């Protein structure tokens, strides 16, 4: 959500610059050992935060998991995305559903066997192989290529001279994206630490 808003406000260049700044901030947070303060956050907040993230991310994948064409333009809110899936229920494709359910079942099953097994990676590779061997149509079981198309090479992180020709332009853009960079860095840091804490608690229960 924050990245989508950043692209609308500052463009892809602003997002890339903010992401670089956020990375530097995360290194600073780690050097200052600010992560220890995560222990003051109550566990119900950790569960609520991580569950909310899971629901938001999951809602963006439901249509693809069912073989439904992605909305254009993208729907930003959770309720709207779920409503879109119900309105286009006639587009559900059995092949996409089987791949999705099988991938999920494999991840859960391997996780129960051992947390050391990279279940997600194995499931992705196996699902890709099955979809390819069965020749499932890409219109229903989308690939990265069909979903996002060709990645343009016109924008390169190593050449920003066309967008920021001089030092003053760099300073202006950097100042504009600084609050965004701080927000991204803080959100990523808190999310990572909360997920780690949630995982640690889950392992203790098991």
mmCIF file of C-alpha atoms in Angstrom:
data_model
loop_
_atom_site.group_PDB
_atom_site.id
_atom_site.type_symbol
_atom_site.label_atom_id
_atom_site.label_comp_id
_atom_site.label_asym_id
_atom_site.label_seq_id
_atom_site.Cartn_x
_atom_site.Cartn_y
_atom_site.Cartn_z
ATOM 1 C CA UNK A 1 0.000 0.000 0.000
ATOM 2 C CA UNK A 2 2.715 2.478 0.950
ATOM 3 C CA UNK A 3 4.713 1.624 -2.199
ATOM 4 C CA UNK A 4 1.688 2.107 -4.447
ATOM 5 C CA UNK A 5 1.012 5.490 -2.864
ATOM 6 C CA UNK A 6 4.690 6.396 -3.294
ATOM 7 C CA UNK A 7 4.598 5.649 -7.019
ATOM 8 C CA UNK A 8 1.494 7.807 -7.439
ATOM 9 C CA UNK A 9 3.041 10.699 -5.479
ATOM 10 C CA UNK A 10 6.739 10.544 -6.398
ATOM 11 C CA UNK A 11 6.911 8.158 -9.363
ATOM 12 C CA UNK A 12 9.118 5.073 -9.691
ATOM 13 C CA UNK A 13 12.219 7.196 -9.314
ATOM 14 C CA UNK A 14 11.027 8.571 -5.969
ATOM 15 C CA UNK A 15 10.166 5.067 -4.756
ATOM 16 C CA UNK A 16 13.601 3.743 -5.750
ATOM 17 C CA UNK A 17 15.343 6.626 -4.002
ATOM 18 C CA UNK A 18 13.186 6.246 -0.889
ATOM 19 C CA UNK A 19 13.931 2.510 -0.806
ATOM 20 C CA UNK A 20 17.679 3.171 -0.890
ATOM 21 C CA UNK A 21 17.343 5.666 1.969
ATOM 22 C CA UNK A 22 15.182 3.199 3.897
ATOM 23 C CA UNK A 23 17.923 0.565 3.561
ATOM 24 C CA UNK A 24 20.469 2.952 5.042
ATOM 25 C CA UNK A 25 18.078 3.731 7.895
ATOM 26 C CA UNK A 26 17.580 0.021 8.596
ATOM 27 C CA UNK A 27 21.348 -0.417 8.849
ATOM 28 C CA UNK A 28 21.424 2.492 11.298
ATOM 29 C CA UNK A 29 18.564 0.986 13.329
ATOM 30 C CA UNK A 30 20.496 -2.280 13.539
ATOM 31 C CA UNK A 31 23.765 -0.585 14.512
ATOM 32 C CA UNK A 32 21.966 1.290 17.303
ATOM 33 C CA UNK A 33 20.275 -1.947 18.437
ATOM 34 C CA UNK A 34 16.841 -0.365 18.369
ATOM 35 C CA UNK A 35 15.257 -3.748 17.695
ATOM 36 C CA UNK A 36 15.394 -4.622 21.401
ATOM 37 C CA UNK A 37 12.529 -2.224 22.019
ATOM 38 C CA UNK A 38 10.235 -4.564 20.108
ATOM 39 C CA UNK A 39 10.011 -6.546 23.339
ATOM 40 C CA UNK A 40 7.808 -3.836 24.815
ATOM 41 C CA UNK A 41 5.071 -4.468 22.250
ATOM 42 C CA UNK A 42 2.288 -6.722 23.680
ATOM 43 C CA UNK A 43 1.862 -10.112 22.008
ATOM 44 C CA UNK A 44 -1.797 -9.480 20.970
ATOM 45 C CA UNK A 45 -0.523 -6.472 19.010
ATOM 46 C CA UNK A 46 2.029 -8.720 17.278
ATOM 47 C CA UNK A 47 -0.681 -11.216 16.303
ATOM 48 C CA UNK A 48 -3.051 -8.481 15.139
ATOM 49 C CA UNK A 49 -0.356 -6.762 13.101
ATOM 50 C CA UNK A 50 0.913 -9.899 11.356
ATOM 51 C CA UNK A 51 -2.624 -11.216 10.764
ATOM 52 C CA UNK A 52 -3.637 -7.903 9.216
ATOM 53 C CA UNK A 53 -0.646 -8.004 6.884
ATOM 54 C CA UNK A 54 -1.487 -11.581 5.891
ATOM 55 C CA UNK A 55 -5.093 -10.649 5.085
ATOM 56 C CA UNK A 56 -4.084 -7.632 3.001
ATOM 57 C CA UNK A 57 -1.490 -9.573 1.003
ATOM 58 C CA UNK A 58 -3.795 -12.572 0.651
ATOM 59 C CA UNK A 59 -6.638 -10.454 -0.700
ATOM 60 C CA UNK A 60 -4.432 -9.340 -3.594
ATOM 61 C CA UNK A 61 -3.780 -12.973 -4.589
ATOM 62 C CA UNK A 62 -7.267 -14.486 -4.389
ATOM 63 C CA UNK A 63 -8.226 -13.585 -7.953
ATOM 64 C CA UNK A 64 -5.021 -15.057 -9.407
ATOM 65 C CA UNK A 65 -5.378 -18.179 -7.245
ATOM 66 C CA UNK A 66 -8.840 -18.763 -8.717
ATOM 67 C CA UNK A 67 -7.854 -17.937 -12.285
ATOM 68 C CA UNK A 68 -9.823 -14.669 -12.353
ATOM 69 C CA UNK A 69 -8.487 -11.806 -14.460
ATOM 70 C CA UNK A 70 -6.876 -9.061 -12.368
ATOM 71 C CA UNK A 71 -8.916 -5.846 -12.015
ATOM 72 C CA UNK A 72 -7.770 -2.896 -14.076
ATOM 73 C CA UNK A 73 -7.110 -0.445 -12.566
ATOM 74 C CA UNK A 74 -6.077 -2.195 -9.372
ATOM 75 C CA UNK A 75 -8.500 -2.021 -6.444
ATOM 76 C CA UNK A 76 -6.762 -0.496 -3.389
ATOM 77 C CA UNK A 77 -9.089 -1.600 -0.547
ATOM 78 C CA UNK A 78 -9.613 -5.054 0.990
ATOM 79 C CA UNK A 79 -13.421 -5.106 0.747
ATOM 80 C CA UNK A 80 -13.333 -3.957 -2.864
ATOM 81 C CA UNK A 81 -10.921 -6.727 -3.862
ATOM 82 C CA UNK A 82 -13.039 -9.430 -2.221
ATOM 83 C CA UNK A 83 -16.207 -8.023 -3.794
ATOM 84 C CA UNK A 84 -14.494 -8.120 -7.199
ATOM 85 C CA UNK A 85 -13.762 -11.833 -6.774
ATOM 86 C CA UNK A 86 -17.420 -12.582 -5.960
ATOM 87 C CA UNK A 87 -18.645 -10.533 -8.923
ATOM 88 C CA UNK A 88 -16.410 -12.495 -11.291
ATOM 89 C CA UNK A 89 -16.990 -15.956 -9.856
ATOM 90 C CA UNK A 90 -17.934 -17.235 -13.297
ATOM 91 C CA UNK A 91 -14.276 -16.880 -14.359
ATOM 92 C CA UNK A 92 -12.971 -19.403 -11.791
ATOM 93 C CA UNK A 93 -10.687 -21.928 -13.512
ATOM 94 C CA UNK A 94 -10.318 -25.449 -12.111
ATOM 95 C CA UNK A 95 -6.650 -25.711 -13.121
ATOM 96 C CA UNK A 96 -5.724 -22.545 -11.221
ATOM 97 C CA UNK A 97 -7.644 -23.716 -8.152
ATOM 98 C CA UNK A 98 -5.909 -27.118 -8.173
ATOM 99 C CA UNK A 99 -2.458 -25.525 -8.492
ATOM 100 C CA UNK A 100 -3.247 -23.074 -5.670
ATOM 101 C CA UNK A 101 -4.661 -25.690 -3.300
ATOM 102 C CA UNK A 102 -1.850 -28.126 -4.044
ATOM 103 C CA UNK A 103 0.802 -25.455 -3.455
ATOM 104 C CA UNK A 104 -0.765 -24.447 -0.146
ATOM 105 C CA UNK A 105 -1.139 -28.066 1.000
ATOM 106 C CA UNK A 106 2.477 -28.859 0.128
ATOM 107 C CA UNK A 107 3.788 -25.844 2.043
ATOM 108 C CA UNK A 108 1.733 -26.716 5.133
ATOM 109 C CA UNK A 109 2.630 -30.409 4.920
ATOM 110 C CA UNK A 110 6.378 -29.820 4.600
ATOM 111 C CA UNK A 111 6.234 -27.282 7.414
ATOM 112 C CA UNK A 112 4.715 -29.886 9.698
ATOM 113 C CA UNK A 113 7.481 -32.325 8.810
ATOM 114 C CA UNK A 114 10.292 -29.884 9.536
ATOM 115 C CA UNK A 115 10.756 -26.117 9.685
ATOM 116 C CA UNK A 116 14.156 -26.616 8.051
ATOM 117 C CA UNK A 117 12.615 -27.766 4.764
ATOM 118 C CA UNK A 118 12.139 -24.838 2.317
ATOM 119 C CA UNK A 119 8.509 -25.724 1.659
ATOM 120 C CA UNK A 120 7.621 -22.506 -0.157
ATOM 121 C CA UNK A 121 10.518 -22.864 -2.614
ATOM 122 C CA UNK A 122 9.762 -26.537 -3.279
ATOM 123 C CA UNK A 123 6.061 -25.771 -3.793
ATOM 124 C CA UNK A 124 6.791 -22.974 -6.265
ATOM 125 C CA UNK A 125 9.169 -25.139 -8.306
ATOM 126 C CA UNK A 126 6.826 -28.144 -8.293
ATOM 127 C CA UNK A 127 3.764 -26.051 -9.119
ATOM 128 C CA UNK A 128 5.592 -24.407 -12.021
ATOM 129 C CA UNK A 129 6.687 -27.797 -13.357
ATOM 130 C CA UNK A 130 3.164 -29.250 -13.145
ATOM 131 C CA UNK A 131 1.562 -26.239 -14.836
ATOM 132 C CA UNK A 132 4.143 -26.443 -17.628
ATOM 133 C CA UNK A 133 3.889 -30.198 -18.152
ATOM 134 C CA UNK A 134 0.075 -30.131 -18.188
ATOM 135 C CA UNK A 135 0.104 -27.225 -20.629
ATOM 136 C CA UNK A 136 -2.377 -25.190 -18.607
ATOM 137 C CA UNK A 137 -3.417 -22.019 -20.480
ATOM 138 C CA UNK A 138 -1.612 -18.884 -19.286
ATOM 139 C CA UNK A 139 -4.870 -16.953 -19.523
ATOM 140 C CA UNK A 140 -6.129 -18.861 -16.468
ATOM 141 C CA UNK A 141 -2.921 -19.956 -14.706
ATOM 142 C CA UNK A 142 -0.873 -16.799 -15.042
ATOM 143 C CA UNK A 143 2.901 -16.697 -15.033
ATOM 144 C CA UNK A 144 5.093 -13.767 -14.047
ATOM 145 C CA UNK A 145 5.502 -12.971 -17.736
ATOM 146 C CA UNK A 146 1.781 -12.902 -18.497
ATOM 147 C CA UNK A 147 0.875 -11.011 -15.334
ATOM 148 C CA UNK A 148 3.532 -8.299 -15.420
ATOM 149 C CA UNK A 149 4.653 -8.539 -19.064
ATOM 150 C CA UNK A 150 8.132 -7.479 -20.143
ATOM 151 C CA UNK A 151 10.116 -5.415 -17.665
ATOM 152 C CA UNK A 152 11.154 -2.165 -19.288
ATOM 153 C CA UNK A 153 14.873 -1.420 -19.423
ATOM 154 C CA UNK A 154 14.312 2.313 -19.908
ATOM 155 C CA UNK A 155 14.674 2.972 -16.176
ATOM 156 C CA UNK A 156 18.015 2.027 -14.672
ATOM 157 C CA UNK A 157 19.163 2.630 -11.113
ATOM 158 C CA UNK A 158 22.662 3.308 -12.418
ATOM 159 C CA UNK A 159 21.592 6.187 -14.666
ATOM 160 C CA UNK A 160 19.358 8.867 -13.162
ATOM 161 C CA UNK A 161 20.885 11.765 -15.073
ATOM 162 C CA UNK A 162 17.808 12.176 -17.264
ATOM 163 C CA UNK A 163 15.546 12.579 -14.243
ATOM 164 C CA UNK A 164 17.909 14.354 -11.816
ATOM 165 C CA UNK A 165 20.356 16.330 -13.954
ATOM 166 C CA UNK A 166 22.113 18.303 -11.204
ATOM 167 C CA UNK A 167 22.880 18.326 -7.477
ATOM 168 C CA UNK A 168 20.037 20.693 -6.592
ATOM 169 C CA UNK A 169 17.550 18.328 -8.241
ATOM 170 C CA UNK A 170 18.969 15.434 -6.210
ATOM 171 C CA UNK A 171 18.697 17.380 -2.957
ATOM 172 C CA UNK A 172 15.144 18.456 -3.735
ATOM 173 C CA UNK A 173 14.004 14.928 -4.553
ATOM 174 C CA UNK A 174 15.842 13.490 -1.542
ATOM 175 C CA UNK A 175 14.118 15.954 0.778
ATOM 176 C CA UNK A 176 10.731 15.128 -0.754
ATOM 177 C CA UNK A 177 11.071 11.366 -0.250
ATOM 178 C CA UNK A 178 12.759 11.481 3.172
ATOM 179 C CA UNK A 179 9.500 11.091 5.165
ATOM 180 C CA UNK A 180 8.499 8.257 2.834
ATOM 181 C CA UNK A 181 11.887 6.582 3.320
ATOM 182 C CA UNK A 182 11.539 6.819 7.098
ATOM 183 C CA UNK A 183 8.065 5.305 6.912
ATOM 184 C CA UNK A 184 9.233 2.419 4.722
ATOM 185 C CA UNK A 185 12.264 1.744 6.913
ATOM 186 C CA UNK A 186 10.243 1.845 10.119
ATOM 187 C CA UNK A 187 7.474 -0.348 8.705
ATOM 188 C CA UNK A 188 9.883 -2.948 7.287
ATOM 189 C CA UNK A 189 11.903 -3.043 10.503
ATOM 190 C CA UNK A 190 8.875 -3.424 12.773
ATOM 191 C CA UNK A 191 7.231 -5.961 10.455
ATOM 192 C CA UNK A 192 10.362 -8.116 10.275
ATOM 193 C CA UNK A 193 10.912 -8.058 14.028
ATOM 194 C CA UNK A 194 7.253 -8.766 14.784
ATOM 195 C CA UNK A 195 7.209 -11.687 12.348
ATOM 196 C CA UNK A 196 10.378 -13.061 13.936
ATOM 197 C CA UNK A 197 8.877 -12.726 17.389
ATOM 198 C CA UNK A 198 5.655 -14.401 16.251
ATOM 199 C CA UNK A 199 7.659 -17.249 14.687
ATOM 200 C CA UNK A 200 9.663 -17.668 17.876
ATOM 201 C CA UNK A 201 6.496 -17.891 19.950
ATOM 202 C CA UNK A 202 4.990 -20.446 17.516
ATOM 203 C CA UNK A 203 8.121 -22.607 17.708
ATOM 204 C CA UNK A 204 7.936 -22.556 21.514
ATOM 205 C CA UNK A 205 4.320 -23.736 21.401
ATOM 206 C CA UNK A 206 5.263 -26.606 19.111
#
